[in-house]
PDB file of C-alpha atoms in Angstrom:
ATOM      1  CA  MET K   1     135.699 188.147 242.154  1.00 64.00           C
ATOM      2  CA  PRO K   2     133.494 185.210 241.090  1.00 81.00           C
ATOM      3  CA  ILE K   3     133.692 183.665 237.648  1.00 67.00           C
ATOM      4  CA  GLY K   4     130.414 184.180 235.799  1.00 78.00           C
ATOM      5  CA  GLY K   5     130.836 181.611 233.045  1.00 79.00           C
ATOM      6  CA  ILE K   6     132.770 180.896 229.894  1.00 85.00           C
ATOM      7  CA  GLU K   7     132.980 183.935 227.620  1.00 88.00           C
ATOM      8  CA  HIS K   8     134.100 182.194 224.425  1.00 94.00           C
ATOM      9  CA  ILE K   9     136.229 179.431 222.970  1.00 93.00           C
ATOM     10  CA  ASN K  10     139.103 180.401 220.657  1.00 92.00           C
ATOM     11  CA  ILE K  11     140.101 177.942 217.929  1.00 91.00           C
ATOM     12  CA  TRP K  12     143.217 178.249 215.764  1.00 87.00           C
ATOM     13  CA  ALA K  13     141.811 177.239 212.383  1.00 88.00           C
ATOM     14  CA  VAL K  14     144.137 175.313 210.105  1.00 84.00           C
ATOM     15  CA  ASP K  15     141.762 176.181 207.236  1.00 89.00           C
ATOM     16  CA  LEU K  16     139.598 179.178 208.173  1.00 93.00           C
ATOM     17  CA  ASP K  17     137.115 178.723 205.312  1.00 96.00           C
ATOM     18  CA  ALA K  18     136.567 175.010 206.009  1.00 96.00           C
ATOM     19  CA  THR K  19     136.225 175.633 209.738  1.00 95.00           C
ATOM     20  CA  LEU K  20     133.765 178.484 209.221  1.00 97.00           C
ATOM     21  CA  ALA K  21     131.727 176.305 206.837  1.00 97.00           C
ATOM     22  CA  PHE K  22     131.653 173.472 209.399  1.00 97.00           C
ATOM     23  CA  TYR K  23     130.272 175.660 212.192  1.00 97.00           C
ATOM     24  CA  ARG K  24     127.758 177.311 209.841  1.00 97.00           C
ATOM     25  CA  GLU K  25     126.576 174.331 207.818  1.00 96.00           C
ATOM     26  CA  VAL K  26     126.874 171.527 210.356  1.00 96.00           C
ATOM     27  CA  LEU K  27     126.066 173.292 213.632  1.00 95.00           C
ATOM     28  CA  GLY K  28     123.940 176.121 212.238  1.00 95.00           C
ATOM     29  CA  MET K  29     125.936 178.884 213.918  1.00 96.00           C
ATOM     30  CA  GLU K  30     126.031 182.323 212.301  1.00 96.00           C
ATOM     31  CA  PRO K  31     129.056 184.567 211.866  1.00 97.00           C
ATOM     32  CA  GLY K  32     128.594 188.045 213.237  1.00 97.00           C
ATOM     33  CA  ASP K  33     130.274 191.246 214.273  1.00 96.00           C
ATOM     34  CA  ARG K  34     133.985 191.013 215.086  1.00 95.00           C
ATOM     35  CA  PRO K  35     136.404 193.823 215.965  1.00 94.00           C
ATOM     36  CA  PRO K  36     138.819 194.813 213.159  1.00 91.00           C
ATOM     37  CA  PHE K  37     141.788 192.777 214.380  1.00 90.00           C
ATOM     38  CA  ASP K  38     144.910 192.736 212.204  1.00 86.00           C
ATOM     39  CA  PHE K  39     144.597 189.002 211.597  1.00 89.00           C
ATOM     40  CA  PRO K  40     142.001 186.865 209.803  1.00 92.00           C
ATOM     41  CA  GLY K  41     139.223 185.267 211.753  1.00 95.00           C
ATOM     42  CA  ALA K  42     135.520 185.042 212.429  1.00 97.00           C
ATOM     43  CA  TRP K  43     133.215 185.106 215.421  1.00 97.00           C
ATOM     44  CA  LEU K  44     130.347 182.628 215.484  1.00 97.00           C
ATOM     45  CA  TYR K  45     127.243 183.451 217.457  1.00 97.00           C
ATOM     46  CA  ALA K  46     124.807 181.337 219.476  1.00 94.00           C
ATOM     47  CA  GLY K  47     122.015 182.837 221.538  1.00 92.00           C
ATOM     48  CA  GLY K  48     123.124 186.326 220.533  1.00 94.00           C
ATOM     49  CA  ALA K  49     126.641 185.892 221.923  1.00 94.00           C
ATOM     50  CA  PRO K  50     129.950 185.298 220.089  1.00 96.00           C
ATOM     51  CA  VAL K  51     130.811 181.952 221.679  1.00 95.00           C
ATOM     52  CA  ILE K  52     133.262 180.539 219.119  1.00 95.00           C
ATOM     53  CA  HIS K  53     136.169 182.709 217.954  1.00 95.00           C
ATOM     54  CA  LEU K  54     138.109 181.432 214.954  1.00 94.00           C
ATOM     55  CA  VAL K  55     141.619 182.667 214.160  1.00 90.00           C
ATOM     56  CA  GLY K  56     142.991 181.957 210.692  1.00 88.00           C
ATOM     57  CA  PRO K  57     146.551 181.798 209.419  1.00 81.00           C
ATOM     58  CA  ARG K  58     148.325 185.156 209.696  1.00 76.00           C
ATOM     59  CA  ALA K  59     150.385 186.881 206.993  1.00 72.00           C
ATOM     60  CA  ALA K  60     153.409 186.619 209.316  1.00 68.00           C
ATOM     61  CA  ASP K  61     153.071 182.831 209.058  1.00 67.00           C
ATOM     62  CA  ALA K  62     153.370 182.817 205.234  1.00 64.00           C
ATOM     63  CA  ASN K  63     156.995 181.610 205.231  1.00 67.00           C
ATOM     64  CA  ARG K  64     156.477 179.036 207.961  1.00 68.00           C
ATOM     65  CA  PRO K  65     155.214 175.488 207.587  1.00 64.00           C
ATOM     66  CA  PRO K  66     151.404 175.421 207.760  1.00 62.00           C
ATOM     67  CA  ARG K  67     149.854 175.080 211.197  1.00 62.00           C
ATOM     68  CA  ARG K  68     148.510 171.584 211.686  1.00 63.00           C
ATOM     69  CA  ALA K  69     145.732 170.479 213.947  1.00 61.00           C
ATOM     70  CA  GLN K  70     147.248 169.483 217.273  1.00 67.00           C
ATOM     71  CA  PRO K  71     145.870 167.461 220.140  1.00 67.00           C
ATOM     72  CA  THR K  72     144.044 169.699 222.592  1.00 69.00           C
ATOM     73  CA  GLY K  73     146.356 168.896 225.485  1.00 71.00           C
ATOM     74  CA  GLN K  74     144.540 168.257 228.727  1.00 67.00           C
ATOM     75  CA  ILE K  75     141.265 169.681 227.441  1.00 79.00           C
ATOM     76  CA  ASP K  76     139.236 166.724 226.244  1.00 78.00           C
ATOM     77  CA  HIS K  77     136.250 168.458 224.654  1.00 91.00           C
ATOM     78  CA  VAL K  78     134.032 171.539 224.530  1.00 92.00           C
ATOM     79  CA  ALA K  79     130.359 171.140 225.494  1.00 93.00           C
ATOM     80  CA  LEU K  80     127.625 173.293 223.966  1.00 94.00           C
ATOM     81  CA  ALA K  81     123.950 173.503 224.928  1.00 93.00           C
ATOM     82  CA  ALA K  82     121.737 172.624 221.970  1.00 94.00           C
ATOM     83  CA  THR K  83     118.131 172.039 220.932  1.00 94.00           C
ATOM     84  CA  GLY K  84     116.620 170.252 217.955  1.00 95.00           C
ATOM     85  CA  LEU K  85     118.022 166.754 218.468  1.00 96.00           C
ATOM     86  CA  ALA K  86     116.205 165.084 215.551  1.00 96.00           C
ATOM     87  CA  GLU K  87     117.145 167.907 213.191  1.00 95.00           C
ATOM     88  CA  MET K  88     120.797 167.779 214.288  1.00 96.00           C
ATOM     89  CA  ARG K  89     120.983 164.015 213.753  1.00 97.00           C
ATOM     90  CA  ALA K  90     119.550 164.458 210.248  1.00 96.00           C
ATOM     91  CA  ARG K  91     121.928 167.332 209.474  1.00 96.00           C
ATOM     92  CA  LEU K  92     124.996 165.403 210.635  1.00 97.00           C
ATOM     93  CA  GLN K  93     123.979 162.347 208.611  1.00 98.00           C
ATOM     94  CA  ALA K  94     123.265 164.458 205.503  1.00 97.00           C
ATOM     95  CA  LYS K  95     126.688 166.138 205.779  1.00 96.00           C
ATOM     96  CA  GLY K  96     128.463 162.813 206.342  1.00 97.00           C
ATOM     97  CA  VAL K  97     129.739 163.884 209.766  1.00 97.00           C
ATOM     98  CA  THR K  98     130.757 161.018 212.042  1.00 97.00           C
ATOM     99  CA  PHE K  99     129.268 161.302 215.522  1.00 98.00           C
ATOM    100  CA  ARG K 100     128.660 159.293 218.665  1.00 96.00           C
ATOM    101  CA  GLU K 101     125.549 159.606 220.793  1.00 97.00           C
ATOM    102  CA  GLN K 102     124.741 158.710 224.386  1.00 94.00           C
ATOM    103  CA  VAL K 103     122.092 159.457 226.990  1.00 94.00           C
ATOM    104  CA  VAL K 104     123.277 160.605 230.417  1.00 93.00           C
ATOM    105  CA  PRO K 105     121.982 158.187 233.073  1.00 90.00           C
ATOM    106  CA  ARG K 106     119.471 159.694 235.509  1.00 90.00           C
ATOM    107  CA  ASP K 107     119.461 163.124 233.785  1.00 91.00           C
ATOM    108  CA  GLY K 108     118.237 161.899 230.389  1.00 93.00           C
ATOM    109  CA  VAL K 109     120.274 164.510 228.506  1.00 94.00           C
ATOM    110  CA  THR K 110     121.278 163.302 225.038  1.00 96.00           C
ATOM    111  CA  GLN K 111     124.887 164.027 224.128  1.00 95.00           C
ATOM    112  CA  ILE K 112     126.242 164.014 220.596  1.00 97.00           C
ATOM    113  CA  PHE K 113     130.027 163.985 220.194  1.00 95.00           C
ATOM    114  CA  LEU K 114     131.699 165.059 216.945  1.00 96.00           C
ATOM    115  CA  THR K 115     135.012 166.545 215.831  1.00 94.00           C
ATOM    116  CA  ASP K 116     135.551 169.825 213.969  1.00 94.00           C
ATOM    117  CA  PRO K 117     138.036 170.181 211.059  1.00 92.00           C
ATOM    118  CA  ASN K 118     140.811 171.153 213.511  1.00 88.00           C
ATOM    119  CA  GLY K 119     140.471 168.106 215.752  1.00 88.00           C
ATOM    120  CA  VAL K 120     138.434 169.881 218.453  1.00 91.00           C
ATOM    121  CA  VAL K 121     135.962 167.440 220.018  1.00 92.00           C
ATOM    122  CA  LEU K 122     132.529 168.982 220.526  1.00 94.00           C
ATOM    123  CA  GLU K 123     129.792 167.712 222.830  1.00 94.00           C
ATOM    124  CA  LEU K 124     126.278 168.885 222.003  1.00 95.00           C
ATOM    125  CA  ASN K 125     123.877 168.552 224.944  1.00 93.00           C
ATOM    126  CA  PHE K 126     120.160 168.261 224.176  1.00 94.00           C
ATOM    127  CA  PRO K 127     117.456 168.537 226.865  1.00 94.00           C
ATOM    128  CA  ALA K 128     116.005 165.347 228.320  1.00 94.00           C
ATOM    129  CA  ALA K 129     112.618 166.321 226.877  1.00 93.00           C
ATOM    130  CA  GLU K 130     114.051 165.669 223.388  1.00 93.00           C
ATOM    131  CA  THR K 131     115.472 162.233 224.205  1.00 84.00           C
ATOM    132  CA  GLY K 132     113.648 159.590 222.242  1.00 75.00           C
ATOM    133  CA  SER K 133     113.018 161.928 219.316  1.00 61.00           C
TER     134      SER K 133
END
C-alpha cells in the first residue's frame, strides 16, 4: 500500500475570513467546491485540486475562549510548488507581507518563506529557470 503523495493540508483558522483572504489575495489560490460539512470552512484549490482545507471556529466553540494560533509542533513548514517568482515577489511587497528568500545550492530552486495569519510557515518553491528574475 504505497503512499501516493500529500492529499491536502488542514489549517484551523483563528479568523476564517482573514485566512481565506490571505490565501486568495497573497498566494492567488481560489476557493472551490467543498462538501456541506456542519462546520465553517473553505477549500482552496491549486492545479485543480483542493490542497488547503481551512476550518473556521465552530458554533460549539462560542462559549469557549477563542482559538489562538499555536506553534505547529514538530512540523516546521509546508512547502508548495509555485511559478511566477517575479510576480510573487511584487505581490508580497505590495501586500506588505514579510518574507525571506533563498536559492537552493546546486538545484537553483528559489524558495520564499512566509507566514500565514495562523502562524503556519509556508515555503514556496520556484523552478530554477526563474531564479534571477
